[in-house]
Amino acid sequence: MSTCAIALEAPEGPVILVVSGEVGQPNVGNEAHFDRAMLEALDKHETITHTPWYDGVVRFSGPLGRAILEAADAQGENMRVVALNDYAATIPISDFENLDVILAMQADGRALRVRDQGPLFVIYPFDQRPELLNEEILSRSVWQVKRIEINE
């Protein structure tokens, strides 16, 4: 990741994502905390795709994973993405760098709530890259994301 030129501001609203570990732009202690407004201000992307969790095609939107890593100036090879229920998946940082993986905040224009796999859901571009529709990648599609731990 490139070094972030602007310091990451402290969140003003409720924190919905914490990025910890190898973080070059912390804003709370040695972690990068993000509220909804901070995530919405990042490079937004839309992915229109089928998934095993929804019927039909869904339009997901949210920040690109790489935009979150850049904002936190995350440095590492892998990250552990942790859900509210403590389910965790290890994802290579290269997935976020090389694929348009988003942390979806909306599905079909509606905010994702906890009951809808929200507030954040790791979404890969399955329809654009059908080879991603496999057990390994599906296990990385963490929903109800609360934390990303960056590892060297």
PDB file of C-alpha atoms in Angstrom:
ATOM      1  CA  MET A   1       0.000   0.000   0.000  1.00  0.00           C
ATOM      2  CA  SER A   2       1.143   3.523  -0.582  1.00  0.00           C
ATOM      3  CA  THR A   3       1.700   5.927   2.254  1.00  0.00           C
ATOM      4  CA  CYS A   4      -1.367   8.010   2.979  1.00  0.00           C
ATOM      5  CA  ALA A   5      -0.673  11.745   2.628  1.00  0.00           C
ATOM      6  CA  ILE A   6      -3.544  12.882   4.843  1.00  0.00           C
ATOM      7  CA  ALA A   7      -3.863  11.850   8.479  1.00  0.00           C
ATOM      8  CA  LEU A   8      -6.873   9.685   9.211  1.00  0.00           C
ATOM      9  CA  GLU A   9      -9.365  11.733  11.215  1.00  0.00           C
ATOM     10  CA  ALA A  10     -10.926  10.305  14.375  1.00  0.00           C
ATOM     11  CA  PRO A  11     -14.442   8.917  13.925  1.00  0.00           C
ATOM     12  CA  GLU A  12     -17.313  11.135  15.063  1.00  0.00           C
ATOM     13  CA  GLY A  13     -20.072   8.521  14.927  1.00  0.00           C
ATOM     14  CA  PRO A  14     -20.320   4.934  16.167  1.00  0.00           C
ATOM     15  CA  VAL A  15     -17.341   2.861  15.025  1.00  0.00           C
ATOM     16  CA  ILE A  16     -18.363   0.063  12.665  1.00  0.00           C
ATOM     17  CA  LEU A  17     -14.897  -1.080  11.523  1.00  0.00           C
ATOM     18  CA  VAL A  18     -11.541  -1.358  13.280  1.00  0.00           C
ATOM     19  CA  VAL A  19      -8.340  -2.008  11.323  1.00  0.00           C
ATOM     20  CA  SER A  20      -5.504  -3.168  13.569  1.00  0.00           C
ATOM     21  CA  GLY A  21      -2.041  -4.661  13.285  1.00  0.00           C
ATOM     22  CA  GLU A  22       0.363  -3.205  10.732  1.00  0.00           C
ATOM     23  CA  VAL A  23      -1.388   0.176  10.398  1.00  0.00           C
ATOM     24  CA  GLY A  24       0.596   3.281   9.404  1.00  0.00           C
ATOM     25  CA  GLN A  25      -2.299   5.750   9.871  1.00  0.00           C
ATOM     26  CA  PRO A  26      -3.882   4.997  13.256  1.00  0.00           C
ATOM     27  CA  ASN A  27      -6.483   7.399  14.614  1.00  0.00           C
ATOM     28  CA  VAL A  28      -7.317   5.711  17.955  1.00  0.00           C
ATOM     29  CA  GLY A  29      -4.297   4.340  19.776  1.00  0.00           C
ATOM     30  CA  ASN A  30      -2.491   2.114  17.286  1.00  0.00           C
ATOM     31  CA  GLU A  31      -5.651   1.205  15.339  1.00  0.00           C
ATOM     32  CA  ALA A  32      -7.645   2.799  12.517  1.00  0.00           C
ATOM     33  CA  HIS A  33     -11.295   3.210  13.508  1.00  0.00           C
ATOM     34  CA  PHE A  34     -13.970   3.992  10.903  1.00  0.00           C
ATOM     35  CA  ASP A  35     -17.524   5.212  11.350  1.00  0.00           C
ATOM     36  CA  ARG A  36     -20.149   5.024   8.583  1.00  0.00           C
ATOM     37  CA  ALA A  37     -19.410   8.531   7.247  1.00  0.00           C
ATOM     38  CA  MET A  38     -15.687   7.801   6.985  1.00  0.00           C
ATOM     39  CA  LEU A  39     -16.342   4.601   5.019  1.00  0.00           C
ATOM     40  CA  GLU A  40     -18.859   6.361   2.772  1.00  0.00           C
ATOM     41  CA  ALA A  41     -16.236   9.033   1.987  1.00  0.00           C
ATOM     42  CA  LEU A  42     -13.811   6.427   0.597  1.00  0.00           C
ATOM     43  CA  ASP A  43     -13.588   5.328  -3.036  1.00  0.00           C
ATOM     44  CA  LYS A  44     -17.036   3.783  -3.505  1.00  0.00           C
ATOM     45  CA  HIS A  45     -17.708   0.915  -5.852  1.00  0.00           C
ATOM     46  CA  GLU A  46     -20.713  -1.013  -7.036  1.00  0.00           C
ATOM     47  CA  THR A  47     -20.737  -4.742  -7.755  1.00  0.00           C
ATOM     48  CA  ILE A  48     -23.732  -6.285  -9.483  1.00  0.00           C
ATOM     49  CA  THR A  49     -23.573 -10.029  -8.988  1.00  0.00           C
ATOM     50  CA  HIS A  50     -25.209 -13.273  -7.984  1.00  0.00           C
ATOM     51  CA  THR A  51     -24.171 -14.735  -4.625  1.00  0.00           C
ATOM     52  CA  PRO A  52     -25.123 -17.938  -2.794  1.00  0.00           C
ATOM     53  CA  TRP A  53     -26.709 -15.818  -0.037  1.00  0.00           C
ATOM     54  CA  TYR A  54     -29.270 -13.859  -2.080  1.00  0.00           C
ATOM     55  CA  ASP A  55     -31.821 -14.784  -4.725  1.00  0.00           C
ATOM     56  CA  GLY A  56     -31.073 -13.320  -8.137  1.00  0.00           C
ATOM     57  CA  VAL A  57     -28.747 -10.483  -9.013  1.00  0.00           C
ATOM     58  CA  VAL A  58     -27.988  -7.943  -6.281  1.00  0.00           C
ATOM     59  CA  ARG A  59     -26.402  -4.491  -6.599  1.00  0.00           C
ATOM     60  CA  PHE A  60     -23.945  -4.174  -3.721  1.00  0.00           C
ATOM     61  CA  SER A  61     -22.198  -0.889  -2.968  1.00  0.00           C
ATOM     62  CA  GLY A  62     -19.538   0.174  -0.549  1.00  0.00           C
ATOM     63  CA  PRO A  63     -15.893   1.147  -0.349  1.00  0.00           C
ATOM     64  CA  LEU A  64     -13.310  -0.844  -2.218  1.00  0.00           C
ATOM     65  CA  GLY A  65     -11.308  -2.994   0.171  1.00  0.00           C
ATOM     66  CA  ARG A  66      -8.093  -1.461  -1.110  1.00  0.00           C
ATOM     67  CA  ALA A  67      -9.409   2.052  -0.307  1.00  0.00           C
ATOM     68  CA  ILE A  68      -9.861   1.033   3.343  1.00  0.00           C
ATOM     69  CA  LEU A  69      -6.368  -0.463   3.459  1.00  0.00           C
ATOM     70  CA  GLU A  70      -4.922   2.673   1.848  1.00  0.00           C
ATOM     71  CA  ALA A  71      -6.733   4.974   4.297  1.00  0.00           C
ATOM     72  CA  ALA A  72      -5.254   2.997   7.206  1.00  0.00           C
ATOM     73  CA  ASP A  73      -1.880   2.679   5.408  1.00  0.00           C
ATOM     74  CA  ALA A  74      -2.027  -1.068   6.057  1.00  0.00           C
ATOM     75  CA  GLN A  75       1.219  -2.943   5.386  1.00  0.00           C
ATOM     76  CA  GLY A  76       1.268  -6.713   5.215  1.00  0.00           C
ATOM     77  CA  GLU A  77       0.683  -9.886   3.267  1.00  0.00           C
ATOM     78  CA  ASN A  78      -2.514 -11.170   4.887  1.00  0.00           C
ATOM     79  CA  MET A  79      -5.431  -9.939   6.907  1.00  0.00           C
ATOM     80  CA  ARG A  80      -7.777 -11.680   9.265  1.00  0.00           C
ATOM     81  CA  VAL A  81     -11.326 -10.433   8.732  1.00  0.00           C
ATOM     82  CA  VAL A  82     -13.465 -10.940  11.838  1.00  0.00           C
ATOM     83  CA  ALA A  83     -17.271 -10.923  12.049  1.00  0.00           C
ATOM     84  CA  LEU A  84     -19.539  -9.870  14.911  1.00  0.00           C
ATOM     85  CA  ASN A  85     -19.988 -13.560  15.849  1.00  0.00           C
ATOM     86  CA  ASP A  86     -16.161 -13.983  15.836  1.00  0.00           C
ATOM     87  CA  TYR A  87     -16.126 -16.022  12.600  1.00  0.00           C
ATOM     88  CA  ALA A  88     -12.822 -15.120  10.932  1.00  0.00           C
ATOM     89  CA  ALA A  89     -11.239 -15.698   7.550  1.00  0.00           C
ATOM     90  CA  THR A  90      -7.700 -15.055   6.409  1.00  0.00           C
ATOM     91  CA  ILE A  91      -7.618 -13.099   3.159  1.00  0.00           C
ATOM     92  CA  PRO A  92      -4.468 -12.271   1.210  1.00  0.00           C
ATOM     93  CA  ILE A  93      -4.086  -8.505   0.897  1.00  0.00           C
ATOM     94  CA  SER A  94      -3.479  -9.150  -2.804  1.00  0.00           C
ATOM     95  CA  ASP A  95      -7.212  -9.977  -3.151  1.00  0.00           C
ATOM     96  CA  PHE A  96      -8.061  -6.395  -2.181  1.00  0.00           C
ATOM     97  CA  GLU A  97      -5.225  -4.973  -4.297  1.00  0.00           C
ATOM     98  CA  ASN A  98      -5.909  -6.958  -7.470  1.00  0.00           C
ATOM     99  CA  LEU A  99      -9.664  -7.543  -7.420  1.00  0.00           C
ATOM    100  CA  ASP A 100     -12.527  -5.086  -6.987  1.00  0.00           C
ATOM    101  CA  VAL A 101     -13.504  -6.556  -3.619  1.00  0.00           C
ATOM    102  CA  ILE A 102     -15.806  -4.262  -1.678  1.00  0.00           C
ATOM    103  CA  LEU A 103     -17.001  -4.036   1.879  1.00  0.00           C
ATOM    104  CA  ALA A 104     -20.639  -3.726   0.948  1.00  0.00           C
ATOM    105  CA  MET A 105     -22.681  -1.334   3.033  1.00  0.00           C
ATOM    106  CA  GLN A 106     -25.778  -1.493   0.826  1.00  0.00           C
ATOM    107  CA  ALA A 107     -27.663  -4.113  -1.173  1.00  0.00           C
ATOM    108  CA  ASP A 108     -30.036  -2.849  -3.865  1.00  0.00           C
ATOM    109  CA  GLY A 109     -29.854   0.647  -2.368  1.00  0.00           C
ATOM    110  CA  ARG A 110     -30.744  -0.390   1.201  1.00  0.00           C
ATOM    111  CA  ALA A 111     -28.293  -0.171   4.086  1.00  0.00           C
ATOM    112  CA  LEU A 112     -27.178  -3.595   5.277  1.00  0.00           C
ATOM    113  CA  ARG A 113     -28.305  -4.137   8.848  1.00  0.00           C
ATOM    114  CA  VAL A 114     -26.909  -6.848  11.114  1.00  0.00           C
ATOM    115  CA  ARG A 115     -29.902  -9.057  10.211  1.00  0.00           C
ATOM    116  CA  ASP A 116     -29.004  -8.560   6.491  1.00  0.00           C
ATOM    117  CA  GLN A 117     -25.332  -9.587   6.870  1.00  0.00           C
ATOM    118  CA  GLY A 118     -24.340  -5.981   7.656  1.00  0.00           C
ATOM    119  CA  PRO A 119     -23.093  -3.519   8.517  1.00  0.00           C
ATOM    120  CA  LEU A 120     -20.222  -4.653   6.242  1.00  0.00           C
ATOM    121  CA  PHE A 121     -20.097  -7.670   3.926  1.00  0.00           C
ATOM    122  CA  VAL A 122     -16.991  -8.706   1.928  1.00  0.00           C
ATOM    123  CA  ILE A 123     -18.230  -9.064  -1.652  1.00  0.00           C
ATOM    124  CA  TYR A 124     -16.127 -10.396  -4.510  1.00  0.00           C
ATOM    125  CA  PRO A 125     -17.076  -9.665  -8.167  1.00  0.00           C
ATOM    126  CA  PHE A 126     -18.414 -13.198  -8.781  1.00  0.00           C
ATOM    127  CA  ASP A 127     -20.305 -12.516 -12.020  1.00  0.00           C
ATOM    128  CA  GLN A 128     -17.385 -10.593 -13.542  1.00  0.00           C
ATOM    129  CA  ARG A 129     -14.869 -13.251 -12.396  1.00  0.00           C
ATOM    130  CA  PRO A 130     -16.710 -16.634 -12.324  1.00  0.00           C
ATOM    131  CA  GLU A 131     -13.498 -18.451 -11.311  1.00  0.00           C
ATOM    132  CA  LEU A 132     -13.885 -16.784  -7.900  1.00  0.00           C
ATOM    133  CA  LEU A 133     -17.042 -18.751  -7.181  1.00  0.00           C
ATOM    134  CA  ASN A 134     -15.306 -21.517  -5.238  1.00  0.00           C
ATOM    135  CA  GLU A 135     -15.209 -22.744  -1.642  1.00  0.00           C
ATOM    136  CA  GLU A 136     -11.973 -20.901  -0.783  1.00  0.00           C
ATOM    137  CA  ILE A 137     -13.235 -17.499  -1.928  1.00  0.00           C
ATOM    138  CA  LEU A 138     -16.723 -18.076  -0.518  1.00  0.00           C
ATOM    139  CA  SER A 139     -15.144 -18.673   2.917  1.00  0.00           C
ATOM    140  CA  ARG A 140     -13.469 -15.246   2.587  1.00  0.00           C
ATOM    141  CA  SER A 141     -16.815 -13.534   1.968  1.00  0.00           C
ATOM    142  CA  VAL A 142     -17.264 -12.575   5.596  1.00  0.00           C
ATOM    143  CA  TRP A 143     -20.480 -10.810   6.579  1.00  0.00           C
ATOM    144  CA  GLN A 144     -21.154  -8.711   9.670  1.00  0.00           C
ATOM    145  CA  VAL A 145     -17.515  -7.564   9.520  1.00  0.00           C
ATOM    146  CA  LYS A 146     -16.326  -5.699  12.618  1.00  0.00           C
ATOM    147  CA  ARG A 147     -12.515  -5.919  12.418  1.00  0.00           C
ATOM    148  CA  ILE A 148      -9.647  -6.368   9.981  1.00  0.00           C
ATOM    149  CA  GLU A 149      -6.341  -7.451  11.522  1.00  0.00           C
ATOM    150  CA  ILE A 150      -3.351  -6.809   9.256  1.00  0.00           C
ATOM    151  CA  ASN A 151      -0.514  -9.349   9.526  1.00  0.00           C
ATOM    152  CA  GLU A 152       3.017  -9.071   8.184  1.00  0.00           C
TER     153      GLU A 152
END
